[in-house]
Amino acid sequence: MRLILLGPPGSGKGTQAQRLVQKHGIVQLSTGEMLRAAVAAGTPIGLQAKEIMANGGLVPDAVVVGIIEDRIEQPDAKKGFILDGFPRTVPQAEALDDLLKKKHLKLDAVVELRVNESALIDRVEKRAEETRARGEEVRLDDTPEVLINRLAQYRSLTEPLIHYYSERRKLLTVDGMMTIEHVTREINRILTAIGALEPKTEEPAAQAKKAVKTATKASKLAKKATKGTKKAVKPAQKAARGPAKRASKARATKTGARAASARKGAKAVKKPAKKVTKKRAKR
Ligand code: ADP
C-alpha cells in the first residue's frame, strides 16, 4: 500500500502514520524527520536546510525529491510506504508522479486530515510541552511565531495539492478533529472501502444487513421500471418482495447462507420487471 498523508502542521499526520505503520507493516517516510536527521548530522543537505526549517520555510523541491527518490529505493519500502510531509508543493507532487510511473508503482490514496486552524496552535504548543516534559529537545520550529509562517506556507503552497489529488481521484478527506483513535478507525475504514486494505471477515449479521439493502434497492428498481403501469406494478413488486422477505429472515436468523440466497434473489428481480415494461411498450 502506498499512501500520502496530507494536512497542515499539527493535523496529526505523524501520529496517524505511526499507527498505520504498526498495523500494516509498511514504512513511514517523513521528510521532516529525514531533514532533522540531516541537520543533526551536519550533512550538506542538513546545512542547507537548517535555516529554512528554523524559520518555517520550505526546503527546495529538488532537495526533498532527491531524498524521497533514494528512500523509496530502499528494500524496506518495497512492501509499501506512507509519505508524511511529502509532497508539499505541486512540483513535488509532479515529481512523485514521474518517479512512481518510472518504477511502475501505484499510489493508492491521499488521505487529507482536515482540521480547524484555531486548534493547531494549541496542538503544537501541547506537543512542545510534552516533549519538554519527557526531557527531550523541543523542535526549533514548534513555536507560535514559526507556526504562523508554517501555516502560511501550507496555505499557499501545499493546499493546492487537495485540488491536484482530487482531480486525479486520489483524495480521501478525514475529519482530523476527532480523537486519535477515531481518526485511525476512519482512515482504516476508508482504506478498506477503496480496496487498499484487506477487509476484515464480515460478521453474519453484517452480511444479512447488506442483503436487506440489496433487496430494497432491487425493489426500488423494480418499482421504477414499472412506474405508471398499474397492472405491471403488481408482479414486479411481488417479485421484489420475495428476496426482501428472505433477506429479513436472514437478518433474523443471522446466517450468512441465507443472506447469500437473498442476494441471489435480489439479482433475479430485475428480469421480470424489465419484461413487464417491454410488454407495455409494445401495446
Ligand atoms: P510539520 O508537518 O509539523 O510542519 P515536518 O516535520 O513535516 O513538520 O517538517 C518540518 C519542516 O521541514 C518544514 O517546516 C520544512 O521546512 C521542512 N520540510 C519537510 N518536508 C518538506 C518538503 N516536502 N518540502 C519542503 N520542505 C519540507
mmCIF file of C-alpha atoms and ligand atoms in Angstrom:
data_model
loop_
_atom_site.group_PDB
_atom_site.id
_atom_site.type_symbol
_atom_site.label_atom_id
_atom_site.label_comp_id
_atom_site.label_asym_id
_atom_site.label_seq_id
_atom_site.Cartn_x
_atom_site.Cartn_y
_atom_site.Cartn_z
ATOM 1 C CA MET A 1 0.000 0.000 0.000
ATOM 2 C CA ARG A 2 1.271 3.441 -0.914
ATOM 3 C CA LEU A 3 -0.264 6.405 0.812
ATOM 4 C CA ILE A 4 0.199 10.118 1.259
ATOM 5 C CA LEU A 5 -0.913 11.858 4.428
ATOM 6 C CA LEU A 6 -1.797 15.457 3.741
ATOM 7 C CA GLY A 7 -2.581 18.137 6.287
ATOM 8 C CA PRO A 8 -1.272 21.280 7.956
ATOM 9 C CA PRO A 9 1.349 21.193 10.737
ATOM 10 C CA GLY A 10 -0.237 19.754 13.861
ATOM 11 C CA SER A 11 -3.002 17.933 11.981
ATOM 12 C CA GLY A 12 -1.791 14.559 13.238
ATOM 13 C CA LYS A 13 -0.033 13.193 10.177
ATOM 14 C CA GLY A 14 2.915 11.826 12.161
ATOM 15 C CA THR A 15 0.705 10.234 14.818
ATOM 16 C CA GLN A 16 -1.561 8.554 12.289
ATOM 17 C CA ALA A 17 1.378 7.469 10.120
ATOM 18 C CA GLN A 18 2.927 5.666 13.098
ATOM 19 C CA ARG A 19 -0.330 3.876 13.837
ATOM 20 C CA LEU A 20 -0.675 2.785 10.211
ATOM 21 C CA VAL A 21 2.917 1.562 10.231
ATOM 22 C CA GLN A 22 2.263 -0.601 13.286
ATOM 23 C CA LYS A 23 -0.933 -2.031 11.904
ATOM 24 C CA HIS A 24 0.078 -2.677 8.312
ATOM 25 C CA GLY A 25 3.831 -3.226 8.472
ATOM 26 C CA ILE A 26 4.768 -0.563 5.950
ATOM 27 C CA VAL A 27 7.307 2.226 6.427
ATOM 28 C CA GLN A 28 6.726 5.870 7.242
ATOM 29 C CA LEU A 29 8.713 8.259 5.097
ATOM 30 C CA SER A 30 8.711 11.636 6.814
ATOM 31 C CA THR A 31 10.717 14.287 5.002
ATOM 32 C CA GLY A 32 10.608 16.448 8.167
ATOM 33 C CA GLU A 33 12.253 13.651 10.197
ATOM 34 C CA MET A 34 14.807 12.964 7.472
ATOM 35 C CA LEU A 35 15.705 16.634 7.222
ATOM 36 C CA ARG A 36 16.007 16.961 11.004
ATOM 37 C CA ALA A 37 18.345 13.954 10.976
ATOM 38 C CA ALA A 38 20.399 15.608 8.221
ATOM 39 C CA VAL A 39 20.581 18.834 10.254
ATOM 40 C CA ALA A 40 21.662 16.907 13.361
ATOM 41 C CA ALA A 41 24.310 15.005 11.392
ATOM 42 C CA GLY A 42 25.568 18.206 9.756
ATOM 43 C CA THR A 43 25.401 16.759 6.223
ATOM 44 C CA PRO A 44 25.494 19.181 3.237
ATOM 45 C CA ILE A 45 21.711 18.850 2.907
ATOM 46 C CA GLY A 46 21.349 19.488 6.640
ATOM 47 C CA LEU A 47 23.436 22.624 6.419
ATOM 48 C CA GLN A 48 21.304 23.859 3.536
ATOM 49 C CA ALA A 49 18.029 23.077 5.298
ATOM 50 C CA LYS A 50 18.803 24.255 8.825
ATOM 51 C CA GLU A 51 17.965 27.968 8.499
ATOM 52 C CA ILE A 52 14.983 27.408 6.243
ATOM 53 C CA MET A 53 13.412 24.939 8.645
ATOM 54 C CA ALA A 54 14.028 27.083 11.701
ATOM 55 C CA ASN A 55 12.075 29.892 10.017
ATOM 56 C CA GLY A 56 9.234 27.659 8.873
ATOM 57 C CA GLY A 57 10.074 27.944 5.165
ATOM 58 C CA LEU A 58 10.193 25.111 2.664
ATOM 59 C CA VAL A 59 13.385 23.358 1.669
ATOM 60 C CA PRO A 60 13.933 23.459 -2.150
ATOM 61 C CA ASP A 61 11.876 20.920 -4.114
ATOM 62 C CA ALA A 62 14.942 19.313 -5.739
ATOM 63 C CA VAL A 63 16.420 18.533 -2.317
ATOM 64 C CA VAL A 64 13.373 16.751 -0.900
ATOM 65 C CA VAL A 65 12.591 14.985 -4.168
ATOM 66 C CA GLY A 66 16.158 13.631 -4.159
ATOM 67 C CA ILE A 67 15.779 12.417 -0.576
ATOM 68 C CA ILE A 68 12.494 10.646 -1.350
ATOM 69 C CA GLU A 69 13.832 9.104 -4.538
ATOM 70 C CA ASP A 70 16.700 7.497 -2.618
ATOM 71 C CA ARG A 71 14.462 6.406 0.216
ATOM 72 C CA ILE A 72 11.841 4.711 -1.961
ATOM 73 C CA GLU A 73 14.634 2.559 -3.426
ATOM 74 C CA GLN A 74 15.459 1.009 -0.033
ATOM 75 C CA PRO A 75 14.347 -2.609 0.463
ATOM 76 C CA ASP A 76 12.127 -1.791 3.465
ATOM 77 C CA ALA A 77 9.963 0.446 1.261
ATOM 78 C CA LYS A 78 9.206 -2.335 -1.215
ATOM 79 C CA LYS A 79 6.107 -3.518 0.648
ATOM 80 C CA GLY A 80 4.663 -0.036 0.709
ATOM 81 C CA PHE A 81 5.030 3.324 2.419
ATOM 82 C CA ILE A 82 3.265 6.275 3.935
ATOM 83 C CA LEU A 83 4.542 9.640 2.863
ATOM 84 C CA ASP A 84 4.230 12.135 5.697
ATOM 85 C CA GLY A 85 5.129 15.730 4.860
ATOM 86 C CA PHE A 86 5.796 14.981 1.193
ATOM 87 C CA PRO A 87 4.757 16.199 -1.328
ATOM 88 C CA ARG A 88 4.332 19.723 -0.036
ATOM 89 C CA THR A 89 4.144 21.590 -3.356
ATOM 90 C CA VAL A 90 2.646 20.891 -6.790
ATOM 91 C CA PRO A 91 6.106 20.454 -8.401
ATOM 92 C CA GLN A 92 6.914 17.888 -5.684
ATOM 93 C CA ALA A 93 3.667 16.051 -6.466
ATOM 94 C CA GLU A 94 4.506 16.052 -10.174
ATOM 95 C CA ALA A 95 7.997 14.756 -9.448
ATOM 96 C CA LEU A 96 6.492 11.993 -7.315
ATOM 97 C CA ASP A 97 4.079 11.043 -10.097
ATOM 98 C CA ASP A 98 7.002 10.724 -12.510
ATOM 99 C CA LEU A 99 9.008 8.742 -10.010
ATOM 100 C CA LEU A 100 6.216 6.260 -9.327
ATOM 101 C CA LYS A 101 5.463 5.916 -13.015
ATOM 102 C CA LYS A 102 9.097 5.179 -13.770
ATOM 103 C CA LYS A 103 9.096 2.448 -11.130
ATOM 104 C CA HIS A 104 5.668 1.114 -12.191
ATOM 105 C CA LEU A 105 4.291 1.779 -8.735
ATOM 106 C CA LYS A 106 0.747 2.855 -7.963
ATOM 107 C CA LEU A 107 -0.327 5.371 -5.370
ATOM 108 C CA ASP A 108 -3.361 4.019 -3.518
ATOM 109 C CA ALA A 109 -4.669 7.174 -1.897
ATOM 110 C CA VAL A 110 -4.030 10.590 -0.452
ATOM 111 C CA VAL A 111 -5.584 10.959 2.978
ATOM 112 C CA GLU A 112 -6.255 14.564 3.877
ATOM 113 C CA LEU A 113 -6.607 15.306 7.587
ATOM 114 C CA ARG A 114 -8.892 18.300 7.830
ATOM 115 C CA VAL A 115 -8.638 20.396 10.995
ATOM 116 C CA ASN A 116 -9.699 23.801 12.285
ATOM 117 C CA GLU A 117 -6.802 26.173 12.093
ATOM 118 C CA SER A 118 -7.634 27.561 15.531
ATOM 119 C CA ALA A 119 -6.871 24.154 17.072
ATOM 120 C CA LEU A 120 -3.443 23.903 15.505
ATOM 121 C CA ILE A 121 -1.600 26.435 17.663
ATOM 122 C CA ASP A 122 -2.910 24.694 20.796
ATOM 123 C CA ARG A 123 -1.878 21.294 19.484
ATOM 124 C CA VAL A 124 1.630 22.413 18.585
ATOM 125 C CA GLU A 125 2.055 24.123 21.980
ATOM 126 C CA LYS A 126 0.917 20.930 23.678
ATOM 127 C CA ARG A 127 3.366 18.892 21.614
ATOM 128 C CA ALA A 128 6.191 21.207 22.697
ATOM 129 C CA GLU A 129 5.145 20.903 26.359
ATOM 130 C CA GLU A 130 5.027 17.114 26.198
ATOM 131 C CA THR A 131 8.427 16.950 24.538
ATOM 132 C CA ARG A 132 9.864 19.182 27.257
ATOM 133 C CA ALA A 133 8.236 17.015 29.962
ATOM 134 C CA ARG A 134 9.949 13.948 28.500
ATOM 135 C CA GLY A 135 13.248 15.790 28.847
ATOM 136 C CA GLU A 136 13.713 15.913 25.071
ATOM 137 C CA GLU A 137 14.694 18.889 22.983
ATOM 138 C CA VAL A 138 11.791 20.881 21.542
ATOM 139 C CA ARG A 139 11.758 21.418 17.786
ATOM 140 C CA LEU A 140 13.045 24.859 16.889
ATOM 141 C CA ASP A 141 10.015 25.434 14.661
ATOM 142 C CA ASP A 142 7.437 24.433 17.278
ATOM 143 C CA THR A 143 6.868 27.985 18.483
ATOM 144 C CA PRO A 144 3.689 30.032 17.835
ATOM 145 C CA GLU A 145 5.662 32.570 15.724
ATOM 146 C CA VAL A 146 7.210 29.990 13.397
ATOM 147 C CA LEU A 147 3.967 28.038 13.283
ATOM 148 C CA ILE A 148 2.199 31.055 11.792
ATOM 149 C CA ASN A 149 4.752 31.031 8.997
ATOM 150 C CA ARG A 150 4.446 27.273 8.513
ATOM 151 C CA LEU A 151 0.678 27.643 8.250
ATOM 152 C CA ALA A 152 1.044 30.404 5.678
ATOM 153 C CA GLN A 153 3.362 28.162 3.643
ATOM 154 C CA TYR A 154 0.857 25.353 3.923
ATOM 155 C CA ARG A 155 -1.997 27.506 2.686
ATOM 156 C CA SER A 156 -0.207 28.918 -0.313
ATOM 157 C CA LEU A 157 1.997 26.009 -1.423
ATOM 158 C CA THR A 158 0.592 22.767 -0.011
ATOM 159 C CA GLU A 159 -3.167 23.303 -0.002
ATOM 160 C CA PRO A 160 -3.304 23.330 -3.841
ATOM 161 C CA LEU A 161 -2.492 19.617 -3.590
ATOM 162 C CA ILE A 162 -6.027 18.998 -2.335
ATOM 163 C CA HIS A 163 -7.288 20.042 -5.753
ATOM 164 C CA TYR A 164 -4.419 18.249 -7.516
ATOM 165 C CA TYR A 165 -5.250 14.876 -5.963
ATOM 166 C CA SER A 166 -8.985 15.349 -6.001
ATOM 167 C CA GLU A 167 -8.796 15.857 -9.780
ATOM 168 C CA ARG A 168 -6.840 12.619 -10.024
ATOM 169 C CA ARG A 169 -9.461 10.834 -7.898
ATOM 170 C CA LYS A 170 -6.974 10.027 -5.175
ATOM 171 C CA LEU A 171 -8.202 12.268 -2.386
ATOM 172 C CA LEU A 172 -9.922 10.935 0.720
ATOM 173 C CA THR A 173 -10.761 13.501 3.384
ATOM 174 C CA VAL A 174 -10.979 12.603 7.058
ATOM 175 C CA ASP A 175 -12.108 14.822 9.916
ATOM 176 C CA GLY A 176 -8.895 15.344 11.873
ATOM 177 C CA MET A 177 -10.731 16.954 14.790
ATOM 178 C CA MET A 178 -11.930 13.620 16.160
ATOM 179 C CA THR A 179 -9.946 11.697 18.784
ATOM 180 C CA ILE A 180 -6.721 9.990 17.636
ATOM 181 C CA GLU A 181 -8.444 6.607 17.915
ATOM 182 C CA HIS A 182 -11.438 7.751 15.863
ATOM 183 C CA VAL A 183 -9.268 9.237 13.133
ATOM 184 C CA THR A 184 -7.310 5.958 12.885
ATOM 185 C CA ARG A 185 -10.523 3.962 12.654
ATOM 186 C CA GLU A 186 -11.916 6.260 9.983
ATOM 187 C CA ILE A 187 -8.702 6.064 7.928
ATOM 188 C CA ASN A 188 -8.758 2.266 8.109
ATOM 189 C CA ARG A 189 -12.430 2.218 7.190
ATOM 190 C CA ILE A 190 -11.988 4.300 4.044
ATOM 191 C CA LEU A 191 -8.844 2.452 3.014
ATOM 192 C CA THR A 192 -10.765 -0.814 3.273
ATOM 193 C CA ALA A 193 -13.638 0.702 1.290
ATOM 194 C CA ILE A 194 -11.372 1.612 -1.623
ATOM 195 C CA GLY A 195 -9.759 -1.820 -1.513
ATOM 196 C CA ALA A 196 -6.338 -0.666 -0.315
ATOM 197 C CA LEU A 197 -6.639 -2.890 2.765
ATOM 198 C CA GLU A 198 -7.796 -6.467 3.152
ATOM 199 C CA PRO A 199 -11.339 -6.388 4.513
ATOM 200 C CA LYS A 200 -11.983 -7.978 7.896
ATOM 201 C CA THR A 201 -14.076 -11.154 7.765
ATOM 202 C CA GLU A 202 -17.636 -9.965 7.949
ATOM 203 C CA GLU A 203 -19.937 -10.939 10.771
ATOM 204 C CA PRO A 204 -23.018 -12.842 9.610
ATOM 205 C CA ALA A 205 -25.168 -10.001 10.942
ATOM 206 C CA ALA A 206 -23.353 -7.509 8.701
ATOM 207 C CA GLN A 207 -23.804 -9.793 5.714
ATOM 208 C CA ALA A 208 -27.541 -10.084 6.352
ATOM 209 C CA LYS A 209 -27.784 -6.300 6.690
ATOM 210 C CA LYS A 210 -26.127 -5.936 3.299
ATOM 211 C CA ALA A 211 -28.579 -8.411 1.791
ATOM 212 C CA VAL A 212 -31.521 -6.378 3.061
ATOM 213 C CA LYS A 213 -30.020 -3.298 1.451
ATOM 214 C CA THR A 214 -29.587 -5.101 -1.889
ATOM 215 C CA ALA A 215 -33.115 -6.417 -1.788
ATOM 216 C CA THR A 216 -34.528 -2.977 -1.009
ATOM 217 C CA LYS A 217 -32.556 -1.493 -3.881
ATOM 218 C CA ALA A 218 -33.893 -4.175 -6.206
ATOM 219 C CA SER A 219 -37.413 -3.473 -5.061
ATOM 220 C CA LYS A 220 -36.936 0.235 -5.780
ATOM 221 C CA LEU A 221 -35.541 -0.595 -9.217
ATOM 222 C CA ALA A 222 -38.496 -2.804 -9.969
ATOM 223 C CA LYS A 223 -40.911 -0.080 -8.885
ATOM 224 C CA LYS A 224 -39.126 2.457 -11.049
ATOM 225 C CA ALA A 225 -39.203 0.188 -14.089
ATOM 226 C CA THR A 226 -42.955 -0.277 -13.821
ATOM 227 C CA LYS A 227 -43.873 3.301 -12.893
ATOM 228 C CA GLY A 228 -47.247 4.346 -14.239
ATOM 229 C CA THR A 229 -48.400 0.854 -15.169
ATOM 230 C CA LYS A 230 -50.984 -0.223 -12.676
ATOM 231 C CA LYS A 231 -51.160 -3.836 -13.782
ATOM 232 C CA ALA A 232 -47.441 -4.222 -14.140
ATOM 233 C CA VAL A 233 -46.635 -2.905 -10.681
ATOM 234 C CA LYS A 234 -48.106 -5.936 -9.006
ATOM 235 C CA PRO A 235 -45.973 -8.745 -10.418
ATOM 236 C CA ALA A 236 -42.802 -6.648 -10.264
ATOM 237 C CA GLN A 237 -43.345 -5.683 -6.653
ATOM 238 C CA LYS A 238 -44.297 -9.209 -5.789
ATOM 239 C CA ALA A 239 -41.082 -10.462 -7.295
ATOM 240 C CA ALA A 240 -39.107 -7.842 -5.409
ATOM 241 C CA ARG A 241 -40.827 -8.679 -2.158
ATOM 242 C CA GLY A 242 -39.564 -12.260 -2.356
ATOM 243 C CA PRO A 243 -35.911 -11.512 -1.761
ATOM 244 C CA ALA A 244 -36.734 -8.736 0.688
ATOM 245 C CA LYS A 245 -38.678 -11.218 2.764
ATOM 246 C CA ARG A 246 -35.871 -13.732 2.527
ATOM 247 C CA ALA A 247 -33.392 -11.062 3.440
ATOM 248 C CA SER A 248 -35.268 -10.054 6.552
ATOM 249 C CA LYS A 249 -35.453 -13.709 7.509
ATOM 250 C CA ALA A 250 -31.692 -13.824 7.073
ATOM 251 C CA ARG A 251 -31.372 -10.884 9.405
ATOM 252 C CA ALA A 252 -33.468 -12.649 11.986
ATOM 253 C CA THR A 253 -31.542 -15.907 11.800
ATOM 254 C CA LYS A 254 -28.206 -14.196 11.280
ATOM 255 C CA THR A 255 -26.899 -16.826 8.879
ATOM 256 C CA GLY A 256 -24.583 -15.933 6.046
ATOM 257 C CA ALA A 257 -26.006 -18.671 3.814
ATOM 258 C CA ARG A 258 -29.458 -17.163 3.828
ATOM 259 C CA ALA A 259 -28.004 -13.760 3.179
ATOM 260 C CA ALA A 260 -26.296 -15.094 0.087
ATOM 261 C CA SER A 261 -29.527 -16.591 -1.206
ATOM 262 C CA ALA A 262 -31.245 -13.263 -0.617
ATOM 263 C CA ARG A 263 -28.596 -11.569 -2.698
ATOM 264 C CA LYS A 264 -29.145 -14.078 -5.496
ATOM 265 C CA GLY A 265 -32.868 -13.475 -5.318
ATOM 266 C CA ALA A 266 -32.355 -9.748 -5.488
ATOM 267 C CA LYS A 267 -30.462 -10.114 -8.740
ATOM 268 C CA ALA A 268 -33.240 -12.185 -10.293
ATOM 269 C CA VAL A 269 -35.760 -9.443 -9.593
ATOM 270 C CA LYS A 270 -34.558 -7.155 -12.331
ATOM 271 C CA LYS A 271 -35.630 -9.542 -15.076
ATOM 272 C CA PRO A 272 -39.404 -9.778 -14.511
ATOM 273 C CA ALA A 273 -39.559 -6.030 -14.036
ATOM 274 C CA LYS A 274 -37.934 -5.440 -17.423
ATOM 275 C CA LYS A 275 -40.119 -7.967 -19.187
ATOM 276 C CA VAL A 276 -43.268 -6.300 -17.943
ATOM 277 C CA THR A 277 -42.279 -2.879 -19.172
ATOM 278 C CA LYS A 278 -41.363 -4.284 -22.568
ATOM 279 C CA LYS A 279 -44.837 -5.770 -22.902
ATOM 280 C CA ARG A 280 -46.368 -2.414 -22.045
ATOM 281 C CA ALA A 281 -44.267 -0.650 -24.607
ATOM 282 C CA LYS A 282 -45.439 -2.983 -27.343
ATOM 283 C CA ARG A 283 -49.091 -2.275 -26.642
HETATM 284 P P1 ADP B 1 5.051 19.721 10.246
HETATM 285 O O1 ADP B 1 4.246 18.843 9.377
HETATM 286 O O2 ADP B 1 4.774 19.558 11.681
HETATM 287 O O3 ADP B 1 5.024 21.140 9.803
HETATM 288 P P2 ADP B 1 7.528 18.406 9.373
HETATM 289 O O4 ADP B 1 8.267 17.667 10.413
HETATM 290 O O5 ADP B 1 6.817 17.624 8.339
HETATM 291 O O6 ADP B 1 6.567 19.377 10.150
HETATM 292 O O7 ADP B 1 8.502 19.412 8.598
HETATM 293 C C1 ADP B 1 9.311 20.343 9.281
HETATM 294 C C2 ADP B 1 9.999 21.274 8.310
HETATM 295 O O8 ADP B 1 10.824 20.510 7.394
HETATM 296 C C3 ADP B 1 9.070 22.056 7.390
HETATM 297 O O9 ADP B 1 8.588 23.229 8.003
HETATM 298 C C4 ADP B 1 10.019 22.360 6.207
HETATM 299 O O10 ADP B 1 10.893 23.388 6.492
HETATM 300 C C5 ADP B 1 10.817 21.084 6.081
HETATM 301 N N1 ADP B 1 10.190 20.124 5.156
HETATM 302 C C6 ADP B 1 9.652 18.913 5.473
HETATM 303 N N2 ADP B 1 9.146 18.314 4.390
HETATM 304 C C7 ADP B 1 9.335 19.159 3.351
HETATM 305 C C8 ADP B 1 9.010 19.129 1.974
HETATM 306 N N3 ADP B 1 8.369 18.083 1.422
HETATM 307 N N4 ADP B 1 9.361 20.187 1.193
HETATM 308 C C9 ADP B 1 9.993 21.225 1.698
HETATM 309 N N5 ADP B 1 10.320 21.336 2.995
HETATM 310 C C10 ADP B 1 9.995 20.318 3.828
#
